[in-house]
């Protein structure tokens, strides 16, 4: 069983940065890991994914160049560094994991993830 706990959300101004963390418990070695977000009244969307076995990443076009997904295997923690935040980035952000042993971030990005955290709110004001 995998449990995921997100942290690091908050309220910031446009142009600011935040780093989200996702602490994982249970076996996640080689898993696909990802960050998703859902804004009020909108569908959940994938933001970024990483194939943890090889470190390959993939991003949504809307965050490419601004967000960076990374992992700390020793801490079993996933991160999302978010720079140059915009009001349209405002959403609940969720960490997710899937047991597929993906070999590319793109493969992981389109997976149906099986494990989810409770989410952390990010609010960006203009």
CSV table of N, CA and C in Angstrom, one decimal:
chain,number,residue,atom,x,y,z
A,1,UNK,N,0.8,-1.2,0.0
A,1,UNK,CA,0.0,0.0,0.0
A,1,UNK,C,0.9,1.2,0.0
A,2,UNK,N,0.6,2.2,-0.8
A,2,UNK,CA,1.3,3.4,-0.9
A,2,UNK,C,0.5,4.6,-0.4
A,3,UNK,N,1.1,5.4,0.5
A,3,UNK,CA,0.4,6.6,1.0
A,3,UNK,C,1.2,7.8,0.5
A,4,UNK,N,0.5,8.8,0.1
A,4,UNK,CA,1.2,10.0,-0.4
A,4,UNK,C,0.6,11.2,0.4
A,5,UNK,N,1.5,12.1,0.9
A,5,UNK,CA,1.2,13.3,1.6
A,5,UNK,C,1.8,14.5,1.0
A,6,UNK,N,1.0,15.4,0.5
A,6,UNK,CA,1.6,16.6,-0.1
A,6,UNK,C,1.7,17.7,0.9
A,7,UNK,N,2.6,18.6,0.6
A,7,UNK,CA,2.8,19.8,1.5
A,7,UNK,C,3.4,20.9,0.6
A,8,UNK,N,3.4,22.1,1.1
A,8,UNK,CA,4.1,23.2,0.4
A,8,UNK,C,3.2,24.2,-0.3
A,9,UNK,N,2.0,23.9,-0.3
A,9,UNK,CA,1.1,24.9,-1.0
A,9,UNK,C,0.9,26.2,-0.2
A,10,UNK,N,0.3,27.2,-0.8
A,10,UNK,CA,0.1,28.4,-0.1
A,10,UNK,C,-0.4,29.5,-1.0
A,11,UNK,N,-0.5,30.7,-0.5
A,11,UNK,CA,-1.0,31.8,-1.3
A,11,UNK,C,0.2,32.7,-1.6
A,12,UNK,N,0.4,33.0,-2.9
A,12,UNK,CA,1.5,33.8,-3.4
A,12,UNK,C,1.0,34.8,-4.4
A,13,UNK,N,2.0,35.7,-4.8
A,13,UNK,CA,1.7,36.7,-5.8
A,13,UNK,C,2.2,36.2,-7.2
A,14,UNK,N,1.6,36.7,-8.2
A,14,UNK,CA,2.0,36.4,-9.6
A,14,UNK,C,3.5,36.6,-9.7
A,15,UNK,N,4.2,35.7,-10.3
A,15,UNK,CA,5.7,35.8,-10.5
A,15,UNK,C,6.5,35.1,-9.4
A,16,UNK,N,5.8,34.8,-8.3
A,16,UNK,CA,6.5,34.1,-7.1
A,16,UNK,C,6.8,32.6,-7.5
A,17,UNK,N,7.5,32.0,-6.5
A,17,UNK,CA,7.8,30.6,-6.6
A,17,UNK,C,7.3,29.8,-5.4
A,18,UNK,N,7.0,28.5,-5.6
A,18,UNK,CA,6.6,27.6,-4.6
A,18,UNK,C,7.3,26.2,-4.9
A,19,UNK,N,7.5,25.5,-3.8
A,19,UNK,CA,8.0,24.1,-4.0
A,19,UNK,C,7.0,23.2,-3.3
A,20,UNK,N,6.4,22.3,-4.0
A,20,UNK,CA,5.5,21.3,-3.4
A,20,UNK,C,6.3,20.1,-3.1
A,21,UNK,N,6.0,19.4,-2.0
A,21,UNK,CA,6.6,18.1,-1.7
A,21,UNK,C,5.6,17.1,-1.6
A,22,UNK,N,5.9,15.8,-1.8
A,22,UNK,CA,5.1,14.7,-1.7
A,22,UNK,C,5.8,13.6,-1.1
A,23,UNK,N,5.5,13.3,0.2
A,23,UNK,CA,6.2,12.3,0.9
A,23,UNK,C,5.5,11.0,0.7
A,24,UNK,N,6.2,10.0,0.3
A,24,UNK,CA,5.6,8.7,0.0
A,24,UNK,C,6.0,7.7,1.0
A,25,UNK,N,5.1,6.9,1.4
A,25,UNK,CA,5.3,5.7,2.3
A,25,UNK,C,4.9,4.5,1.6
A,26,UNK,N,5.7,3.4,1.8
A,26,UNK,CA,5.4,2.2,1.0
A,26,UNK,C,6.4,2.1,-0.1
A,27,UNK,N,6.3,1.0,-0.8
A,27,UNK,CA,7.3,0.8,-1.9
A,27,UNK,C,6.9,1.5,-3.2
A,28,UNK,N,7.8,2.4,-3.6
A,28,UNK,CA,7.5,3.2,-4.8
A,28,UNK,C,8.7,3.1,-5.8
A,29,UNK,N,9.7,2.3,-5.5
A,29,UNK,CA,10.8,2.2,-6.4
A,29,UNK,C,10.4,1.8,-7.8
A,30,UNK,N,10.9,2.6,-8.8
A,30,UNK,CA,10.6,2.4,-10.1
A,30,UNK,C,9.2,2.8,-10.6
A,31,UNK,N,8.4,3.3,-9.7
A,31,UNK,CA,7.0,3.7,-10.0
A,31,UNK,C,7.0,4.9,-11.0
A,32,UNK,N,5.9,5.1,-11.7
A,32,UNK,CA,5.6,6.4,-12.3
A,32,UNK,C,5.0,7.3,-11.2
A,33,UNK,N,5.5,8.6,-11.1
A,33,UNK,CA,5.0,9.5,-10.2
A,33,UNK,C,4.6,10.8,-10.9
A,34,UNK,N,3.6,11.5,-10.4
A,34,UNK,CA,3.1,12.6,-11.1
A,34,UNK,C,2.5,13.7,-10.2
A,35,UNK,N,2.3,14.8,-10.8
A,35,UNK,CA,1.6,15.9,-10.2
A,35,UNK,C,0.4,16.3,-11.1
A,36,UNK,N,-0.7,16.5,-10.4
A,36,UNK,CA,-1.9,16.9,-11.1
A,36,UNK,C,-2.5,18.1,-10.4
A,37,UNK,N,-3.4,18.8,-11.1
A,37,UNK,CA,-4.1,19.9,-10.4
A,37,UNK,C,-5.5,20.0,-10.9
A,38,UNK,N,-6.3,20.5,-10.0
A,38,UNK,CA,-7.7,20.8,-10.4
A,38,UNK,C,-8.2,22.1,-9.9
A,39,UNK,N,-8.6,22.9,-10.8
A,39,UNK,CA,-9.1,24.3,-10.4
A,39,UNK,C,-10.6,24.2,-10.3
A,40,UNK,N,-11.2,25.1,-9.5
A,40,UNK,CA,-12.7,25.0,-9.3
A,40,UNK,C,-13.4,25.1,-10.6
A,41,UNK,N,-14.4,24.1,-10.8
A,41,UNK,CA,-15.2,24.1,-12.0
A,41,UNK,C,-14.5,23.5,-13.2
A,42,UNK,N,-13.3,23.0,-13.0
A,42,UNK,CA,-12.5,22.4,-14.2
A,42,UNK,C,-12.2,21.0,-13.9
A,43,UNK,N,-11.8,20.3,-14.9
A,43,UNK,CA,-11.4,18.9,-14.8
A,43,UNK,C,-10.0,18.8,-14.3
A,44,UNK,N,-9.7,17.7,-13.6
A,44,UNK,CA,-8.3,17.5,-13.2
A,44,UNK,C,-7.4,17.4,-14.4
A,45,UNK,N,-6.2,17.9,-14.3
A,45,UNK,CA,-5.3,17.8,-15.4
A,45,UNK,C,-3.9,17.4,-14.9
A,46,UNK,N,-3.2,16.7,-15.8
A,46,UNK,CA,-1.8,16.3,-15.5
A,46,UNK,C,-0.9,17.5,-15.7
A,47,UNK,N,0.0,17.7,-14.7
A,47,UNK,CA,0.9,18.8,-14.8
A,47,UNK,C,2.3,18.3,-15.2
A,48,UNK,N,2.8,17.3,-14.5
A,48,UNK,CA,4.1,16.8,-14.8
A,48,UNK,C,4.2,15.3,-14.3
A,49,UNK,N,5.1,14.6,-14.9
A,49,UNK,CA,5.3,13.2,-14.5
A,49,UNK,C,6.7,12.8,-14.6
A,50,UNK,N,7.1,11.8,-13.9
A,50,UNK,CA,8.5,11.3,-13.9
A,50,UNK,C,8.5,9.8,-13.8
A,51,UNK,N,9.3,9.2,-14.7
A,51,UNK,CA,9.6,7.8,-14.6
A,51,UNK,C,10.8,7.6,-13.6
A,52,UNK,N,10.5,7.2,-12.4
A,52,UNK,CA,11.5,7.3,-11.3
A,52,UNK,C,12.6,6.3,-11.6
A,53,UNK,N,12.4,5.3,-12.4
A,53,UNK,CA,13.5,4.3,-12.6
A,53,UNK,C,14.6,5.0,-13.4
A,54,UNK,N,14.3,5.9,-14.3
A,54,UNK,CA,15.3,6.5,-15.1
A,54,UNK,C,15.4,8.0,-15.0
A,55,UNK,N,14.4,8.6,-14.3
A,55,UNK,CA,14.5,10.1,-14.1
A,55,UNK,C,14.0,10.9,-15.3
A,56,UNK,N,13.3,10.2,-16.2
A,56,UNK,CA,12.7,10.9,-17.4
A,56,UNK,C,11.5,11.7,-17.0
A,57,UNK,N,11.3,12.9,-17.5
A,57,UNK,CA,10.2,13.8,-17.1
A,57,UNK,C,9.4,14.2,-18.3
A,58,UNK,N,8.2,14.7,-18.0
A,58,UNK,CA,7.3,15.1,-19.1
A,58,UNK,C,6.4,16.2,-18.4
A,59,UNK,N,6.1,17.2,-19.2
A,59,UNK,CA,5.3,18.3,-18.7
A,59,UNK,C,4.2,18.7,-19.6
A,60,UNK,N,3.1,19.3,-18.9
A,60,UNK,CA,2.1,19.9,-19.7
A,60,UNK,C,2.6,21.2,-20.4
A,61,UNK,N,2.1,21.5,-21.5
A,61,UNK,CA,2.6,22.7,-22.3
A,61,UNK,C,2.5,23.9,-21.4
A,62,UNK,N,1.4,24.0,-20.6
A,62,UNK,CA,1.1,25.2,-19.9
A,62,UNK,C,2.1,25.5,-18.8
A,63,UNK,N,2.9,24.5,-18.4
A,63,UNK,CA,3.9,24.7,-17.3
A,63,UNK,C,5.3,24.5,-17.7
A,64,UNK,N,5.5,24.1,-19.0
A,64,UNK,CA,6.9,23.7,-19.5
A,64,UNK,C,7.7,25.0,-19.4
A,65,UNK,N,8.9,24.8,-18.8
A,65,UNK,CA,9.9,25.9,-18.7
A,65,UNK,C,9.7,26.7,-17.4
A,66,UNK,N,8.6,26.4,-16.7
A,66,UNK,CA,8.3,27.1,-15.4
A,66,UNK,C,8.3,26.1,-14.2
A,67,UNK,N,7.9,24.9,-14.4
A,67,UNK,CA,7.8,23.9,-13.4
A,67,UNK,C,8.8,22.8,-13.6
A,68,UNK,N,9.3,22.3,-12.5
A,68,UNK,CA,10.3,21.2,-12.6
A,68,UNK,C,9.9,20.1,-11.6
A,69,UNK,N,9.7,18.9,-12.1
A,69,UNK,CA,9.4,17.7,-11.2
A,69,UNK,C,10.7,17.0,-10.9
A,70,UNK,N,10.9,16.6,-9.7
A,70,UNK,CA,12.1,15.9,-9.3
A,70,UNK,C,11.9,14.9,-8.2
A,71,UNK,N,12.8,14.1,-7.9
A,71,UNK,CA,12.7,13.1,-6.9
A,71,UNK,C,13.9,13.0,-6.0
A,72,UNK,N,13.7,12.7,-4.7
A,72,UNK,CA,14.8,12.4,-3.8
A,72,UNK,C,14.6,10.9,-3.3
A,73,UNK,N,15.3,10.0,-3.9
A,73,UNK,CA,15.0,8.6,-3.6
A,73,UNK,C,15.4,8.3,-2.2
A,74,UNK,N,16.4,8.9,-1.6
A,74,UNK,CA,16.8,8.6,-0.3
A,74,UNK,C,15.6,9.0,0.7
A,75,UNK,N,14.9,10.1,0.4
A,75,UNK,CA,13.8,10.6,1.2
A,75,UNK,C,12.5,10.0,0.8
A,76,UNK,N,12.4,9.3,-0.3
A,76,UNK,CA,11.2,8.8,-0.9
A,76,UNK,C,10.2,10.0,-1.1
A,77,UNK,N,10.7,11.1,-1.6
A,77,UNK,CA,9.9,12.3,-1.7
A,77,UNK,C,10.0,12.8,-3.2
A,78,UNK,N,8.8,13.3,-3.6
A,78,UNK,CA,8.7,13.9,-4.9
A,78,UNK,C,8.5,15.4,-4.8
A,79,UNK,N,9.0,16.1,-5.7
A,79,UNK,CA,8.9,17.6,-5.6
A,79,UNK,C,8.3,18.2,-6.9
A,80,UNK,N,7.7,19.3,-6.7
A,80,UNK,CA,7.4,20.1,-7.9
A,80,UNK,C,7.8,21.6,-7.6
A,81,UNK,N,8.9,22.0,-8.3
A,81,UNK,CA,9.3,23.4,-8.2
A,81,UNK,C,8.5,24.2,-9.2
A,82,UNK,N,7.8,25.2,-8.7
A,82,UNK,CA,7.0,26.1,-9.5
A,82,UNK,C,7.5,27.5,-9.5
A,83,UNK,N,8.0,28.0,-10.6
A,83,UNK,CA,8.5,29.3,-10.7
A,83,UNK,C,7.6,30.1,-11.6
A,84,UNK,N,7.7,31.4,-11.6
A,84,UNK,CA,6.9,32.4,-12.4
A,84,UNK,C,5.5,32.0,-12.4
A,85,UNK,N,4.9,31.8,-11.2
A,85,UNK,CA,3.6,31.4,-11.0
A,85,UNK,C,2.6,32.5,-11.6
A,86,UNK,N,1.5,32.0,-12.1
A,86,UNK,CA,0.5,32.8,-12.7
A,86,UNK,C,-0.9,32.6,-12.0
A,87,UNK,N,-1.8,33.5,-12.1
A,87,UNK,CA,-3.1,33.3,-11.5
A,87,UNK,C,-3.8,32.0,-12.0
A,88,UNK,N,-3.5,31.7,-13.3
A,88,UNK,CA,-4.2,30.5,-13.8
A,88,UNK,C,-3.6,29.2,-13.3
A,89,UNK,N,-2.5,29.3,-12.5
A,89,UNK,CA,-1.9,28.1,-11.8
A,89,UNK,C,-2.7,27.8,-10.5
A,90,UNK,N,-3.6,28.7,-10.2
A,90,UNK,CA,-4.4,28.4,-8.9
A,90,UNK,C,-5.2,27.2,-9.0
A,91,UNK,N,-5.0,26.3,-8.1
A,91,UNK,CA,-5.7,25.0,-8.1
A,91,UNK,C,-5.3,24.2,-6.9
A,92,UNK,N,-6.0,23.1,-6.7
A,92,UNK,CA,-5.6,22.0,-5.7
A,92,UNK,C,-4.6,21.1,-6.5
A,93,UNK,N,-3.4,20.9,-5.9
A,93,UNK,CA,-2.4,20.1,-6.5
A,93,UNK,C,-2.3,18.8,-5.8
A,94,UNK,N,-2.3,17.7,-6.6
A,94,UNK,CA,-2.3,16.4,-6.1
A,94,UNK,C,-1.0,15.6,-6.6
A,95,UNK,N,-0.5,14.8,-5.7
A,95,UNK,CA,0.6,13.9,-6.0
A,95,UNK,C,0.0,12.6,-6.3
A,96,UNK,N,0.5,11.8,-7.3
A,96,UNK,CA,0.0,10.5,-7.6
A,96,UNK,C,1.1,9.6,-7.9
A,97,UNK,N,0.8,8.3,-7.8
A,97,UNK,CA,1.8,7.2,-8.0
A,97,UNK,C,1.1,6.1,-8.8
A,98,UNK,N,1.9,5.4,-9.6
A,98,UNK,CA,1.4,4.2,-10.3
A,98,UNK,C,2.5,3.2,-10.4
A,99,UNK,N,2.2,1.9,-10.2
A,99,UNK,CA,3.2,0.9,-10.1
A,99,UNK,C,3.8,0.5,-11.4
A,100,UNK,N,3.3,1.1,-12.5
A,100,UNK,CA,3.9,0.8,-13.8
A,100,UNK,C,5.3,1.2,-13.8
A,101,UNK,N,6.2,0.3,-14.3
A,101,UNK,CA,7.6,0.6,-14.4
A,101,UNK,C,7.9,1.3,-15.6
A,102,UNK,N,7.6,2.6,-15.7
A,102,UNK,CA,7.7,3.4,-16.9
A,102,UNK,C,9.2,3.7,-17.2
A,103,UNK,N,9.5,3.7,-18.5
A,103,UNK,CA,10.8,4.1,-18.9
A,103,UNK,C,10.9,5.4,-19.5
A,104,UNK,N,9.8,6.2,-19.5
A,104,UNK,CA,9.8,7.5,-20.0
A,104,UNK,C,8.8,8.4,-19.3
A,105,UNK,N,9.1,9.6,-19.2
A,105,UNK,CA,8.1,10.5,-18.5
A,105,UNK,C,6.8,10.6,-19.3
A,106,UNK,N,6.9,10.5,-20.6
A,106,UNK,CA,5.7,10.6,-21.4
A,106,UNK,C,4.8,9.4,-21.2
A,107,UNK,N,5.4,8.2,-21.1
A,107,UNK,CA,4.6,7.0,-20.7
A,107,UNK,C,3.9,7.2,-19.4
A,108,UNK,N,4.6,7.8,-18.4
A,108,UNK,CA,4.0,8.0,-17.1
A,108,UNK,C,2.9,9.0,-17.1
A,109,UNK,N,3.1,10.1,-17.9
A,109,UNK,CA,2.2,11.2,-18.0
A,109,UNK,C,0.8,10.8,-18.3
A,110,UNK,N,0.7,9.8,-19.2
A,110,UNK,CA,-0.6,9.4,-19.7
A,110,UNK,C,-1.2,8.2,-18.9
A,111,UNK,N,-0.5,7.8,-17.8
A,111,UNK,CA,-1.0,6.6,-17.1
A,111,UNK,C,-2.3,7.0,-16.3
A,112,UNK,N,-3.0,5.9,-16.0
A,112,UNK,CA,-4.1,6.0,-15.0
A,112,UNK,C,-3.5,5.7,-13.6
A,113,UNK,N,-3.2,6.7,-12.9
A,113,UNK,CA,-2.5,6.6,-11.6
A,113,UNK,C,-3.5,5.9,-10.6
A,114,UNK,N,-2.9,5.0,-9.8
A,114,UNK,CA,-3.7,4.3,-8.8
A,114,UNK,C,-3.7,4.8,-7.4
A,115,UNK,N,-2.6,5.6,-7.0
A,115,UNK,CA,-2.5,6.1,-5.7
A,115,UNK,C,-2.5,7.6,-5.7
A,116,UNK,N,-3.2,8.2,-4.8
A,116,UNK,CA,-3.4,9.7,-4.8
A,116,UNK,C,-3.2,10.2,-3.4
A,117,UNK,N,-2.7,11.4,-3.3
A,117,UNK,CA,-2.6,12.2,-2.1
A,117,UNK,C,-3.9,13.0,-1.9
A,118,UNK,N,-3.9,13.7,-0.8
A,118,UNK,CA,-5.1,14.5,-0.4
A,118,UNK,C,-5.1,15.9,-1.1
A,119,UNK,N,-4.0,16.3,-1.5
A,119,UNK,CA,-3.9,17.6,-2.2
A,119,UNK,C,-3.4,18.7,-1.3
A,120,UNK,N,-2.8,19.7,-2.0
A,120,UNK,CA,-2.4,20.9,-1.3
A,120,UNK,C,-2.8,22.1,-2.2
A,121,UNK,N,-3.3,23.1,-1.6
A,121,UNK,CA,-3.9,24.3,-2.3
A,121,UNK,C,-2.8,25.3,-2.7
A,122,UNK,N,-2.8,25.7,-4.0
A,122,UNK,CA,-2.0,26.8,-4.4
A,122,UNK,C,-2.9,27.9,-5.0
A,123,UNK,N,-2.7,29.1,-4.4
A,123,UNK,CA,-3.5,30.2,-4.9
A,123,UNK,C,-2.5,31.3,-5.3
A,124,UNK,N,-2.6,31.8,-6.5
A,124,UNK,CA,-1.8,32.8,-7.1
A,124,UNK,C,-2.6,34.0,-7.4
A,125,UNK,N,-2.3,35.1,-6.8
A,125,UNK,CA,-3.1,36.4,-7.0
A,125,UNK,C,-2.3,37.3,-7.9
A,126,UNK,N,-3.0,38.1,-8.6
A,126,UNK,CA,-2.3,39.0,-9.6
A,126,UNK,C,-2.0,40.3,-8.9
